[in-house]
Coordinates of C-alpha atoms in Angstrom, one line a residue:
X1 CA -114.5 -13.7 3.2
X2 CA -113.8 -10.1 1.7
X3 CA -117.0 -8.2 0.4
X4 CA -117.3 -8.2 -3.4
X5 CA -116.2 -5.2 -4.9
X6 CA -116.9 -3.3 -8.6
X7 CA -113.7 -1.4 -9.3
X8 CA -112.9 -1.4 -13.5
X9 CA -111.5 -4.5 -15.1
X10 CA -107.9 -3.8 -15.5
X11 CA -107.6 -6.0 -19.0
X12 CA -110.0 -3.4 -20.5
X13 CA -108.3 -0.6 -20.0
X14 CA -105.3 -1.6 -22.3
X15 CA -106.6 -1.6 -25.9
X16 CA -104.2 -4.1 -27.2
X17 CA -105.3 -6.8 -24.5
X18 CA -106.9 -10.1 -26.2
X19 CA -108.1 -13.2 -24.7
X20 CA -108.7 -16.6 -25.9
X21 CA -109.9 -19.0 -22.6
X22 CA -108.5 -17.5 -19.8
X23 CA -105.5 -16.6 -21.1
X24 CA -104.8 -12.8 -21.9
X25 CA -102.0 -11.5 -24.7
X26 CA -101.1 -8.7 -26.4
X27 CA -102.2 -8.4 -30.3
X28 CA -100.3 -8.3 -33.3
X29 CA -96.9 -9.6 -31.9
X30 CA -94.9 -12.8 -31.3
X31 CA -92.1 -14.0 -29.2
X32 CA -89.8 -16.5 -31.0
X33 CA -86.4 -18.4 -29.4
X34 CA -83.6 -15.7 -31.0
X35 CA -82.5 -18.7 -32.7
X36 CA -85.5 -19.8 -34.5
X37 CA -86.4 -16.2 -36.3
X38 CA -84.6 -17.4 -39.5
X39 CA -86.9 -20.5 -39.1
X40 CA -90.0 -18.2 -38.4
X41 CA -88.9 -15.9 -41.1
X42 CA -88.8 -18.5 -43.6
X43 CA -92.8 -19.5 -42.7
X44 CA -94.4 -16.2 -42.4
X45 CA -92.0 -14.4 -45.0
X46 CA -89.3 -11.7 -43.4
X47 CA -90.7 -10.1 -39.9
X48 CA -90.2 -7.0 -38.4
X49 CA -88.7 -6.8 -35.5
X50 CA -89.6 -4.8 -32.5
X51 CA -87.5 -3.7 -30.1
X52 CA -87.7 -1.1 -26.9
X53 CA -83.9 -0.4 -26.9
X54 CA -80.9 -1.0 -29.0
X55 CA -79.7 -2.6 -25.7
X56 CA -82.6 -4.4 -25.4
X57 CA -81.7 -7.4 -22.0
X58 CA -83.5 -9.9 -24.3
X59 CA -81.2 -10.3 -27.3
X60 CA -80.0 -13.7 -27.6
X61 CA -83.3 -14.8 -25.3
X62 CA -86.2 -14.3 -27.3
X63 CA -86.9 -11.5 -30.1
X64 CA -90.3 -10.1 -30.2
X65 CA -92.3 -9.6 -34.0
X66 CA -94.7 -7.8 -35.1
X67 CA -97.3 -10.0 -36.6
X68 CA -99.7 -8.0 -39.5
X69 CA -103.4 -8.5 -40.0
X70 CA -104.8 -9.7 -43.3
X71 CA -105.6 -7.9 -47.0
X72 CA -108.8 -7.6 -45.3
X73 CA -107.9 -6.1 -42.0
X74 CA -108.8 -9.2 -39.9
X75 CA -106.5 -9.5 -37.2
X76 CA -104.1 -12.7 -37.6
X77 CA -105.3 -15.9 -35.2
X78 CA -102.4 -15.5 -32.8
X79 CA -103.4 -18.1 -30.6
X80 CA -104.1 -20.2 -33.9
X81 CA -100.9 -19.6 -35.9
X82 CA -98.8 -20.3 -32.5
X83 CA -100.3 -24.0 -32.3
X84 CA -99.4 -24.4 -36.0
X85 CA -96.0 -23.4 -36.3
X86 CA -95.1 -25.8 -32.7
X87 CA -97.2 -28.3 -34.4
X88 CA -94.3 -28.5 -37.7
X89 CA -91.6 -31.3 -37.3
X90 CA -89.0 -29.2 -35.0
X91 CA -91.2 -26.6 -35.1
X92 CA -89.5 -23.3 -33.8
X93 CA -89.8 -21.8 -29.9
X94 CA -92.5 -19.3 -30.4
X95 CA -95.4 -17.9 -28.4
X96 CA -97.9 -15.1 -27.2
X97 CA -96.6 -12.3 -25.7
X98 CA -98.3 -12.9 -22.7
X99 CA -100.3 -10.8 -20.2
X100 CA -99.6 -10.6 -16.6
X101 CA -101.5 -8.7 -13.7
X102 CA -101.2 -8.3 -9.9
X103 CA -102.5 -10.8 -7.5
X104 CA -104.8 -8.4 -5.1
X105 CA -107.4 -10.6 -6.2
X106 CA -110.7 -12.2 -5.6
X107 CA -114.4 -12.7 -7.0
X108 CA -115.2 -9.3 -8.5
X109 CA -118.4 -7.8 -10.0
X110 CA -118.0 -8.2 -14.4
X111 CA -114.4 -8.9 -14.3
X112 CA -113.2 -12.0 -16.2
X113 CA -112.3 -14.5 -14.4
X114 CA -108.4 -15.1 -14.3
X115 CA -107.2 -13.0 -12.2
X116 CA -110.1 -11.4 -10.5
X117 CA -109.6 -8.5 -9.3
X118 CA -109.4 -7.6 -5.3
X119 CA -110.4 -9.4 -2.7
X120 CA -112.0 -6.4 -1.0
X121 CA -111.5 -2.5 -2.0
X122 CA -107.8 -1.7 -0.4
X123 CA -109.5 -0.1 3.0
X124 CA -107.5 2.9 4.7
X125 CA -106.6 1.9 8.2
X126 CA -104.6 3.7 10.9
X127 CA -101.2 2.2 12.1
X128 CA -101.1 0.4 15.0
X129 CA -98.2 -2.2 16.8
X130 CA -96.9 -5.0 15.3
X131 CA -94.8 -7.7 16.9
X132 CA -93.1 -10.2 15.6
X133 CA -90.9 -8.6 13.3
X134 CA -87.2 -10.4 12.6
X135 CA -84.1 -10.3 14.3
X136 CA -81.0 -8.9 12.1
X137 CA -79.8 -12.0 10.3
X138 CA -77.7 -12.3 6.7
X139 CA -78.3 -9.5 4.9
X140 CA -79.8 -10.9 1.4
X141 CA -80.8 -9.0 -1.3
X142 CA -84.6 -9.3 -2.4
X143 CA -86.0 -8.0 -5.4
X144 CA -89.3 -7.4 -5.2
X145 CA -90.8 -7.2 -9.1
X146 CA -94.4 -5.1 -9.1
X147 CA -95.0 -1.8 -9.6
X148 CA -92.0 -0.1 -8.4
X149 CA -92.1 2.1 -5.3
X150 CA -93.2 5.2 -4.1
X151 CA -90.0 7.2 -2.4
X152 CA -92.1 9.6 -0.5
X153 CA -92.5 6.1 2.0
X154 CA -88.2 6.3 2.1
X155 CA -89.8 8.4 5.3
X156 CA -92.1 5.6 6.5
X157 CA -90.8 3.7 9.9
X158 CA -90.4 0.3 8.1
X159 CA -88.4 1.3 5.7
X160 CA -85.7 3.4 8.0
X161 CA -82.7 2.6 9.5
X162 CA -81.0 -0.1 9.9
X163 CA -83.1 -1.6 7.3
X164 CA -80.7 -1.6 3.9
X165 CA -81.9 -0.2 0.5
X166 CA -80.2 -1.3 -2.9
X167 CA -82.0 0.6 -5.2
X168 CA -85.8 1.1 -5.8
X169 CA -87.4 1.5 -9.6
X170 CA -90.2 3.9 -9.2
X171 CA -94.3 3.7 -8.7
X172 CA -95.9 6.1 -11.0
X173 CA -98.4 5.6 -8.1
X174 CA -101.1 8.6 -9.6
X175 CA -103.3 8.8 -12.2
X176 CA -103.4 12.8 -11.6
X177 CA -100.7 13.7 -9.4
X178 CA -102.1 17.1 -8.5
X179 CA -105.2 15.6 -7.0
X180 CA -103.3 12.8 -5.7
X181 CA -105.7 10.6 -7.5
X182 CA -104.0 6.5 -6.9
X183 CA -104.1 5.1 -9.8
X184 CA -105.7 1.8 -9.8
X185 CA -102.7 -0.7 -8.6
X186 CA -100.7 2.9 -7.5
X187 CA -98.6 1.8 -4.7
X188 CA -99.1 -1.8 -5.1
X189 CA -95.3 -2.2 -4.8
X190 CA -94.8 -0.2 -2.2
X191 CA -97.2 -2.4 0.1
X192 CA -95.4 -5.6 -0.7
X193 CA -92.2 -4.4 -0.4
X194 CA -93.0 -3.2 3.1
X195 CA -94.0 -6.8 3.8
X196 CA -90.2 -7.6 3.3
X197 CA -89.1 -4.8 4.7
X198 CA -91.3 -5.8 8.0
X199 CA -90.4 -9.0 8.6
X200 CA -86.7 -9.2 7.1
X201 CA -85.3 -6.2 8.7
X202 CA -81.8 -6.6 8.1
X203 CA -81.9 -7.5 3.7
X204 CA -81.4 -5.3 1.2
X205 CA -84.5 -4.6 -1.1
X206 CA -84.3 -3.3 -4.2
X207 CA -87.7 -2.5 -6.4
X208 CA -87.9 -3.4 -9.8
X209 CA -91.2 -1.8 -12.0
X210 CA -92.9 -4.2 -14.0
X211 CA -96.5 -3.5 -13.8
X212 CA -98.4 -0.5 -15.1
X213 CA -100.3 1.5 -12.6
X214 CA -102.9 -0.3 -13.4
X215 CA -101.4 -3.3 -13.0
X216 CA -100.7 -5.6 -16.2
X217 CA -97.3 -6.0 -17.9
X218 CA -96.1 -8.1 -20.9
X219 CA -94.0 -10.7 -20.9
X220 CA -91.3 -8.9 -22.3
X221 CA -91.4 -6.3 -19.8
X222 CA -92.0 -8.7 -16.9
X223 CA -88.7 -10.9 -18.6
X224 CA -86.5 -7.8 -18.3
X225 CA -87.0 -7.1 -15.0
X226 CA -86.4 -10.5 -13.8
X227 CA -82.8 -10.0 -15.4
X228 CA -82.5 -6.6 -14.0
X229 CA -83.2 -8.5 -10.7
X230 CA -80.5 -11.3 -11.9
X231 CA -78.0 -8.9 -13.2
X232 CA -78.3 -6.4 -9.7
X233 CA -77.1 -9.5 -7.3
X234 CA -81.0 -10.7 -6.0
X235 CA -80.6 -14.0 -4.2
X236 CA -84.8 -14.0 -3.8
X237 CA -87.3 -12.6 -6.2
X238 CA -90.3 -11.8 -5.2
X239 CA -93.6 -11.3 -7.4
X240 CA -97.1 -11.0 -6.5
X241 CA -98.4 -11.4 -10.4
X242 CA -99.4 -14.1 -12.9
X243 CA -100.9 -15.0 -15.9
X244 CA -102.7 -18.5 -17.4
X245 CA -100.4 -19.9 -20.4
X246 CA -102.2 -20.9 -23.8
X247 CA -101.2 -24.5 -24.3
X248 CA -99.2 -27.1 -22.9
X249 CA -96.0 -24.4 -23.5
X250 CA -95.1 -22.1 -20.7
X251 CA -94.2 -18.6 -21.7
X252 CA -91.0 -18.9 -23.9
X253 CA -89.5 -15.5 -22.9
X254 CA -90.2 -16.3 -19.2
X255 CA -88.7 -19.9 -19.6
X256 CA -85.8 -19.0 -21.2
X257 CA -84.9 -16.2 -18.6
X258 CA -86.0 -18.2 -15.6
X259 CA -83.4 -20.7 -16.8
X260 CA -80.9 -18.1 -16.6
X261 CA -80.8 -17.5 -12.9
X262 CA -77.8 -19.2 -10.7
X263 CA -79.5 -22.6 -9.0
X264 CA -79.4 -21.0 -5.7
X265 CA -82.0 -18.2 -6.8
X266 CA -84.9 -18.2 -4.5
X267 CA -88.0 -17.3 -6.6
X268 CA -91.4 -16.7 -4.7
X269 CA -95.1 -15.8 -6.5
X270 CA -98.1 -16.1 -6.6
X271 CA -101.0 -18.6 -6.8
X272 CA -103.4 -16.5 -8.1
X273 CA -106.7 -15.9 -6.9
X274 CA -109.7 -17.5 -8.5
X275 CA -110.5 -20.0 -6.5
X276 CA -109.2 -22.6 -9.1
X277 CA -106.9 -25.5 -9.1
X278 CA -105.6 -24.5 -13.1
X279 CA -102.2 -26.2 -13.2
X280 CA -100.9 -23.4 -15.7
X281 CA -101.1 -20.4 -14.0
X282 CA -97.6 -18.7 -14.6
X283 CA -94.7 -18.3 -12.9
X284 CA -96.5 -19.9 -10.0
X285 CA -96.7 -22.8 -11.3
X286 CA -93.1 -23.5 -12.8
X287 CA -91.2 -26.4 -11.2
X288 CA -88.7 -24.9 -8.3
X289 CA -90.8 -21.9 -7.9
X290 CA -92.5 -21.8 -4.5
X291 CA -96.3 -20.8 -5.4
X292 CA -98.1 -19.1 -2.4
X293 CA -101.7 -19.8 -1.7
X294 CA -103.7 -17.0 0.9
X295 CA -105.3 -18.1 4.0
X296 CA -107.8 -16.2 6.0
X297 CA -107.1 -15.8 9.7
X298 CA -109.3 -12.8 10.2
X299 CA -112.3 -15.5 11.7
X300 CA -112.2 -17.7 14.5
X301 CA -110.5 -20.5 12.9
X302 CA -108.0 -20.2 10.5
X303 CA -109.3 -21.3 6.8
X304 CA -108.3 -21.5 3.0
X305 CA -109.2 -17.7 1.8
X306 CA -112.0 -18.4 -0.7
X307 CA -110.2 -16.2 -3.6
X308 CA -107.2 -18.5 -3.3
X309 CA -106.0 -20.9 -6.4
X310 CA -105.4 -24.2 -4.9
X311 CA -103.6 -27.5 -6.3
X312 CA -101.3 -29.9 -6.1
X313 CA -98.2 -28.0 -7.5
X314 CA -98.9 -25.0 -4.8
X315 CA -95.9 -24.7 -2.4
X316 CA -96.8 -22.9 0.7
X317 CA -99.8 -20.4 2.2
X318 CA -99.6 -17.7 4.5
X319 CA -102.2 -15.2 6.1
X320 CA -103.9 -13.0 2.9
X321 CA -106.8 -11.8 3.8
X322 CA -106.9 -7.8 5.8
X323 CA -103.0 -7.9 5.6
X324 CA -101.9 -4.5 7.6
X325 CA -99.5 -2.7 4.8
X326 CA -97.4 0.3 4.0
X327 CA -99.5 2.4 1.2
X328 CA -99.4 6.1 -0.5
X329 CA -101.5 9.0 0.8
X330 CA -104.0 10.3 -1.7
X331 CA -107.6 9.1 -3.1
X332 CA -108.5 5.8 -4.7
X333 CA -111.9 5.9 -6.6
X334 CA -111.9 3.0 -8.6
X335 CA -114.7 1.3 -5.9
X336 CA -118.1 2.0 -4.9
X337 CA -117.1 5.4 -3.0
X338 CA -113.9 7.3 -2.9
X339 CA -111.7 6.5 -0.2
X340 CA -108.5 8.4 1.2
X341 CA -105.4 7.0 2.5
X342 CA -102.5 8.4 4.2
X343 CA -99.8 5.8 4.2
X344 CA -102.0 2.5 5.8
X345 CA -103.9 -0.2 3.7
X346 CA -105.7 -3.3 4.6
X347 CA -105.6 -5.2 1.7
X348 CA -106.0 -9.0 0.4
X349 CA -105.5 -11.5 -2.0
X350 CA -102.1 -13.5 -2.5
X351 CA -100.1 -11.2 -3.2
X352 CA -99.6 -9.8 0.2
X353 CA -99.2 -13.5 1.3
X354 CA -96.3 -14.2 -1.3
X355 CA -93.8 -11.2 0.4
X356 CA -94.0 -12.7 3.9
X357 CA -92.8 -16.5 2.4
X358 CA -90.4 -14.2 1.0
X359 CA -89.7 -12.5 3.5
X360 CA -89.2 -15.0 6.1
X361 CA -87.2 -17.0 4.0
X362 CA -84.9 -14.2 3.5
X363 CA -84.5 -14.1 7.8
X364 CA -83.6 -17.7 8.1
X365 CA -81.2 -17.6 6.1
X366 CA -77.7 -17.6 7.9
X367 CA -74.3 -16.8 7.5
X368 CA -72.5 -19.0 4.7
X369 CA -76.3 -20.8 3.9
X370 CA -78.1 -20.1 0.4
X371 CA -81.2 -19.0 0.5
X372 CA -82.6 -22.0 -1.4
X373 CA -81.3 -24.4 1.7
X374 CA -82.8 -21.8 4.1
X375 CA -86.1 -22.1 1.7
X376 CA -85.9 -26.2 2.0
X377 CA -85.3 -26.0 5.9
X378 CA -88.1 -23.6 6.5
X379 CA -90.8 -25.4 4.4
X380 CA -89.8 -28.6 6.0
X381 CA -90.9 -27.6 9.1
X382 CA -93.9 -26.6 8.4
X383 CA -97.2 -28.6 8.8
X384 CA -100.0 -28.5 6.1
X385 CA -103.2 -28.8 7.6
X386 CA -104.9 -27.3 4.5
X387 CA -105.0 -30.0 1.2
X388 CA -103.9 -28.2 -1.6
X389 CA -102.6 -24.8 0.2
X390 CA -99.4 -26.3 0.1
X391 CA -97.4 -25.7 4.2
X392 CA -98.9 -23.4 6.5
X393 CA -96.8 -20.3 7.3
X394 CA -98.4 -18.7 10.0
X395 CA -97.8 -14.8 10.4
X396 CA -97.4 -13.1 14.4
X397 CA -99.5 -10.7 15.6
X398 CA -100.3 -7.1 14.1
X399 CA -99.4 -9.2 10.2
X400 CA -103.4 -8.6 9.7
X401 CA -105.8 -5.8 10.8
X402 CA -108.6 -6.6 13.1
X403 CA -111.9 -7.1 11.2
X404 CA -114.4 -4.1 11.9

């Protein structure tokens, strides 16, 4: 089990996070069905609109509203005036605008507990061989929705030729780019994406930012991109995030766009890391999304990692714990010490577990075959010796690095 670590809770350093349970939303705005504004307009008197773009990818989805405190500067019971309006005969489609974060997570000191935080400081490791990696198969596009990628690791190994690039959106990666100082989820993206780009050699990944560098998006944000992904020809999505839903309503933008994508739309994420069986952790949890759970394989016996979400509606795990990654060069002080990298992580939590299902789904995936058979025909053939990890992807040798 990764040591316990005391890096800054993410949720805090957003001032417009809230949180009621364990679910986490932005204040003073709404997402409501396009459809139903004129019905939302008509309970709360006209709304303001708020929009990032005149060609904003959500019109016709969902619009997004600003929602005004009271004459006495309270601000207004989101969580409250949501339950109320889907309470109303035909009540309209409206909800939070959710928070999401990244899935490096585990048990960490004074963090809430949702998504965690990570399983262990990222630790700078050198490189060393790997085996195991794919033979050239179909080449299928991934998208792989995080925190964009860094370019300067365009010069990285795993990312050169033959592999095939489509287009990355990119990291911000540094807090202070003169000091080279990682922000806290800097480069985030560029470590799962090298997970793909490891073990699915011959697919074409594209990058699509999402996160903040300190890794938490909105749901409006995190909507878009899955339709930038959509729109740009991505046959598996890929996203190492997640969020707990208020209610018994998944997120509406997130439904809605979800909805959109062609049947045959592979979409991998995942199951969080808490070390809770909550049935409403998001997208994870959504029916036809395969949910990844970690295992730890760094022991003599491989085991459940003990920062994994488990239940019932979780898909498939794969080796999380001390995953041997792709990283940025530069100094991450968010932990106990400083530590400096220069292009190697070992890092845990789910979301390095999620690429490699990706990943390997994308390699079995053969000429004239959709991904989603190639999914069905992989998972199939798996065992699942852990309850409520869903089938056991094992990883080959070199996938984790070797426990000091």
């Amino acid at each position: 089990m990764p040591e316990e670590t005391a890096f800054p809770n993410p949720w805090a350093l957003d001032p417009r996070i809230r949180r009621t349970g364990d679910t986490y939303y932005f204040a003073g705005e709404l997402l409501v069905a396009s459809q139903d504004v004129p019905r939302v307009d008509a309970l709360l008197g006209p709304v303001r609109t708020l929009r990032t773009a005149d060609d904003d990818p959500l019109t016709g989805f969902v619009t997004r509203i600003a929602v005004p405190g009271g004459d006495d500067g309270d601000e207004t019971d989101l969580p409250s005036l949501v339950s109320s309006m889907r309470s109303l005969p035909q009540g309209p489609r409206v909800g939070l605008n959710h928070a999401f974060a990244v899935n490096t997570a585990g048990p960490i000191t004074g963090q809430p507990k949702l998504h965690g935080g990570l399983a262990s400081d990222p630790l700078p490791v050198p490189d060393q061989p790997r085996a195991g990696e794919t033979t050239p198969c179909r080449p299928v596009r991934v998208a792989v929705i995080d925190t964009g990628f860094d370019p300067a690791a365009l010069t990285m190994p795993v990312f050169g030729k033959p592999f095939k690039h489509h287009g990355h959106e990119l990291d911000r990666v540094y807090l202070d780019p003169a000091a080279r100082r990682i922000g806290l989820m800097g480069g985030h993206g560029t470590a799962t994406a090298g997970v793909v780009a490891r073990y699915a050699r011959n697919c074409e990944l594209m990058s699509i930012q999402v996160l903040s560098v300190d890794g938490i998006t909105d749901e409006v944000n995190l909507a878009a991109g899955i339709l930038r992904a959509r729109d740009a020809g991505a046959e598996i999505i890929t996203m190492s995030l997640g969020g707990v839903f208020e209610g018994d309503t998944p997120p509406v933008a997130l439904e809605m766009v979800l909805d959109s994508l062609p049947a045959e739309t592979v979409v991998v994420a995942a199951a969080g890391n808490v070390a809770s069986a909550t049935p409403n952790f998001y997208p994870a949890s959504r029916p036809g999304v395969i949910s990844v759970a970690a295992v730890d394989t760094t022991g003599p016996v491989a085991a459940p990692a003990g920062f994994s979400n488990t239940g019932n509606w979780i898909t498939a795990c794969a080796p999380g714990v001390r995953v041997h990654l792709p990283y940025v060069s530069g100094t991450w002080d968010h932990g106990t010490q400083p530590l400096t990298f220069a292009g190697q992580v070992a890092w845990s939590g789910t979301s390095f577990a999620t690429p490699y299902v990706a990943a390997r789904i994308a390699a079995a995936t053969t000429a004239g075959q959709s991904c989603r058979d190639a999914a069905d025909l992989l998972l199939k053939a798996l065992s699942d010796p852990f309850p409520g990890y869903g089938r056991y992807l094992a990883a080959p040798d070199g996938f984790v690095h070797p426990a000091p």
